[in-house]
XYZ file of C-alpha atoms in Angstrom:
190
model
C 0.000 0.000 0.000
C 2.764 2.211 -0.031
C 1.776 3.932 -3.472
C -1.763 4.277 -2.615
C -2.332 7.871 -1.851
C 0.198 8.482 -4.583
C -2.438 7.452 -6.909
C -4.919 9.929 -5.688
C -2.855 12.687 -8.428
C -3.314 9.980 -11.189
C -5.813 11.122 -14.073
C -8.779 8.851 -14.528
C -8.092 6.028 -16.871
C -10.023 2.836 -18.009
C -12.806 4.614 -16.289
C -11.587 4.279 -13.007
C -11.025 7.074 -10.878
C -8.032 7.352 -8.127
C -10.857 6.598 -5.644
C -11.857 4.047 -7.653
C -8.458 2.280 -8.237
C -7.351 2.647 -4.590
C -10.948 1.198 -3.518
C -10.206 -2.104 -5.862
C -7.016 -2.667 -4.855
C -7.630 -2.113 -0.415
C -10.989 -4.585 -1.501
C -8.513 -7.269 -3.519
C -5.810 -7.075 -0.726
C -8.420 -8.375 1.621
C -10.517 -5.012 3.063
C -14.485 -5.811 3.323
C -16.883 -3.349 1.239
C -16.860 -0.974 4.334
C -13.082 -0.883 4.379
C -12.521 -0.603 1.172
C -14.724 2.553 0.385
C -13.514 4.316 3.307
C -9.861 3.516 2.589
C -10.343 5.125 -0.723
C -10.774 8.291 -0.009
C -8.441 9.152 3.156
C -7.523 12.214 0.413
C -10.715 13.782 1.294
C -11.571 11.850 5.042
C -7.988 13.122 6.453
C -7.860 9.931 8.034
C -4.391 7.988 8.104
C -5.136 4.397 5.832
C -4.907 2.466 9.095
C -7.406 4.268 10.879
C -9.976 4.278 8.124
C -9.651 0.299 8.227
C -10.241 0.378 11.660
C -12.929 3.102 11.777
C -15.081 1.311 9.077
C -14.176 -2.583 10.189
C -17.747 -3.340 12.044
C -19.636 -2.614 9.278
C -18.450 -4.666 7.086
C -20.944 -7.869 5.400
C -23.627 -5.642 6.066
C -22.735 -4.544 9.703
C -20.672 -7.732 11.157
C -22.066 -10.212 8.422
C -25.882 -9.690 9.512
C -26.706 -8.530 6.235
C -27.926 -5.015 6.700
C -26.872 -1.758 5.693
C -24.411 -2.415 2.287
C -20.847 -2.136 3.849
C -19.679 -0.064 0.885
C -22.552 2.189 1.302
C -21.627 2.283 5.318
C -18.316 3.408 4.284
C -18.979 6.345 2.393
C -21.310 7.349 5.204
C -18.715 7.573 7.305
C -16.559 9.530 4.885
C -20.287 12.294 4.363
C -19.708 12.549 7.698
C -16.099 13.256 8.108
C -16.434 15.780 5.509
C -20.000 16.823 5.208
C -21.130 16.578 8.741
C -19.411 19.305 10.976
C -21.407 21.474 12.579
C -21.748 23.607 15.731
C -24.100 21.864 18.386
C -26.171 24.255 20.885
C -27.038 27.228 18.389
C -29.508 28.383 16.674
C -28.545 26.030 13.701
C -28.333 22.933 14.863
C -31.843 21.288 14.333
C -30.825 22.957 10.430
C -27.781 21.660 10.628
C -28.692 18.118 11.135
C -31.609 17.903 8.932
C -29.580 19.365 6.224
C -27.303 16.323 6.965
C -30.105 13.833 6.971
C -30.913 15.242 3.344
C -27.756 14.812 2.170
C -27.954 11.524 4.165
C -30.727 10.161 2.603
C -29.669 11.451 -1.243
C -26.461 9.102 -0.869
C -28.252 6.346 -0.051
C -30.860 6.876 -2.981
C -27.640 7.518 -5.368
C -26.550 4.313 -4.308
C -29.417 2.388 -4.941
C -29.855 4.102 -8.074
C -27.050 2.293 -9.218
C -27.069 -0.982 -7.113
C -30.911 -1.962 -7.097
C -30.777 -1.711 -2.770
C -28.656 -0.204 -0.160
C -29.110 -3.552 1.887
C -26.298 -6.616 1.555
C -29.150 -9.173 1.555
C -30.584 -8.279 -1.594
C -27.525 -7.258 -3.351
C -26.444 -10.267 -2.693
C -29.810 -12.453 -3.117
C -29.345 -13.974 0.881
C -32.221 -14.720 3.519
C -32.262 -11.489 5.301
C -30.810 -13.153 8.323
C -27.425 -12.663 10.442
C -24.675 -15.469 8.870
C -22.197 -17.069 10.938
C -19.235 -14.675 11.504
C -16.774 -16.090 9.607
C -15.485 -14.947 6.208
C -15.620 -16.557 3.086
C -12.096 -17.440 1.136
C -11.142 -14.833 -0.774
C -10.438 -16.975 -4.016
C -10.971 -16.361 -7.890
C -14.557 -17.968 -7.115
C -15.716 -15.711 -4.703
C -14.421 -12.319 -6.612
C -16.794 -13.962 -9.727
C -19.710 -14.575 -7.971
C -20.074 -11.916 -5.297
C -20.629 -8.668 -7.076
C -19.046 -6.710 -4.238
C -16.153 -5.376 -5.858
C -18.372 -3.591 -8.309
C -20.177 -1.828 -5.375
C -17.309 -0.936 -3.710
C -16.877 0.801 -7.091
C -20.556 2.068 -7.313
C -20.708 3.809 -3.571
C -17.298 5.097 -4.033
C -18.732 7.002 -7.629
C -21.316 8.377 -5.641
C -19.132 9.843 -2.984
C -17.117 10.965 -6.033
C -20.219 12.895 -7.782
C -20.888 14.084 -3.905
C -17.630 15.513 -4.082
C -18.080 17.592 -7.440
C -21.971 18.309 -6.918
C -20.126 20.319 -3.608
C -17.308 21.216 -6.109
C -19.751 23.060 -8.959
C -21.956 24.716 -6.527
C -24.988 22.334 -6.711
C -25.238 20.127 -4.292
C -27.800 22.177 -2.079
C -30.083 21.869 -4.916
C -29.670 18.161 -5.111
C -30.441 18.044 -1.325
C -32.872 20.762 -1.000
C -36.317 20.415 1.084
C -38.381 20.627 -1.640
C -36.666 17.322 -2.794
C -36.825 15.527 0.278
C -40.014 14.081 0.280
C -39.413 12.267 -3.385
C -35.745 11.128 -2.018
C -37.153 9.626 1.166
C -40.174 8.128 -1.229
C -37.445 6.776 -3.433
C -35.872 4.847 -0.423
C -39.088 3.395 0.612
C -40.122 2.024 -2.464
């Protein structure tokens, strides 16, 4: 890993992205969905590599393999957070401030499963929505074809990418606004 953030000043090629690239190689050196999303963009998070592994290791498999919340998804939440979620507490603001984060919140998660089908591992993955037995599956060349979790590893980290220009070009409060709220939230109930 000693080239990764290196590659964050690479231009995009083969369609991959630097967050892309570094997310698909943490995920094929072993990090879970979680891990690997959040690893991927320590540019933005400020986080050191090692702490980003261990700040986003629960959630992985769906929150500790029980099949929840996608762990790629859960990873770039944690990274909206770092970056989109600071704000004062015990002003004026902060009821604002946090429903303006539960937009932005809730927009993610409907980007994601735009492009996923779901934001939970279960159906992504076509498994009982039960816990599984803690214990990891071999990472082998049968596993990587038959799990599609490298590709949304790839698919939450695009969306944190697109966060990250929507912010960049000035509209991302129109993507988050209260007026679209209601069809967002709709979206994620559906």
């Amino acid at each position: 890993f000693s080239c990764i953030m290196g590659m964050i000043f690479l231009e995009k090629r083969d369609g991959m992205t630097p967050h892309k690239r570094i997310a698909k190689e943490l995920f094929e050196s072993g990090a879970h969905c979680a891990q690997a999303a959040l690893g991927a963009l320590c540019d933005v998070t400020g986080l050191s590599l090692a702490d980003a592994l261990a700040l986003s290791a629960s959630f992985g498999g769906g929150v500790g393999r029980m099949r929840e919340m996608c762990g790629a998804l859960s990873g770039i939440l944690i990274a909206v957070g770092l970056h989109f979620g600071r704000y004062p507490l015990g002003d004026e603001r902060t009821a604002a401030n946090k429903d303006r984060h539960y937009r932005l919140t809730q927009y993610v998660c409907a980007e994601f499963k735009r492009k996923t089908g779901s934001v939970f591992c279960y159906r992504l993955l076509d498994l009982p929505h039960a816990a599984q037995v803690p214990i990891s599956q071999p990472r082998t060349q049968d596993f990587y074809h038959a799990r599609p979790c490298l590709d949304l590893v790839l698919a939450a980290v695009e969306v944190f990418d697109e966060l990250l220009e929507a912010d960049k070009n000035g509209t991302l409060e129109a993507l988050i606004s209260p007026e679209r709220a209601a069809d967002v939230t709709a979206y994620l109930n559906e």
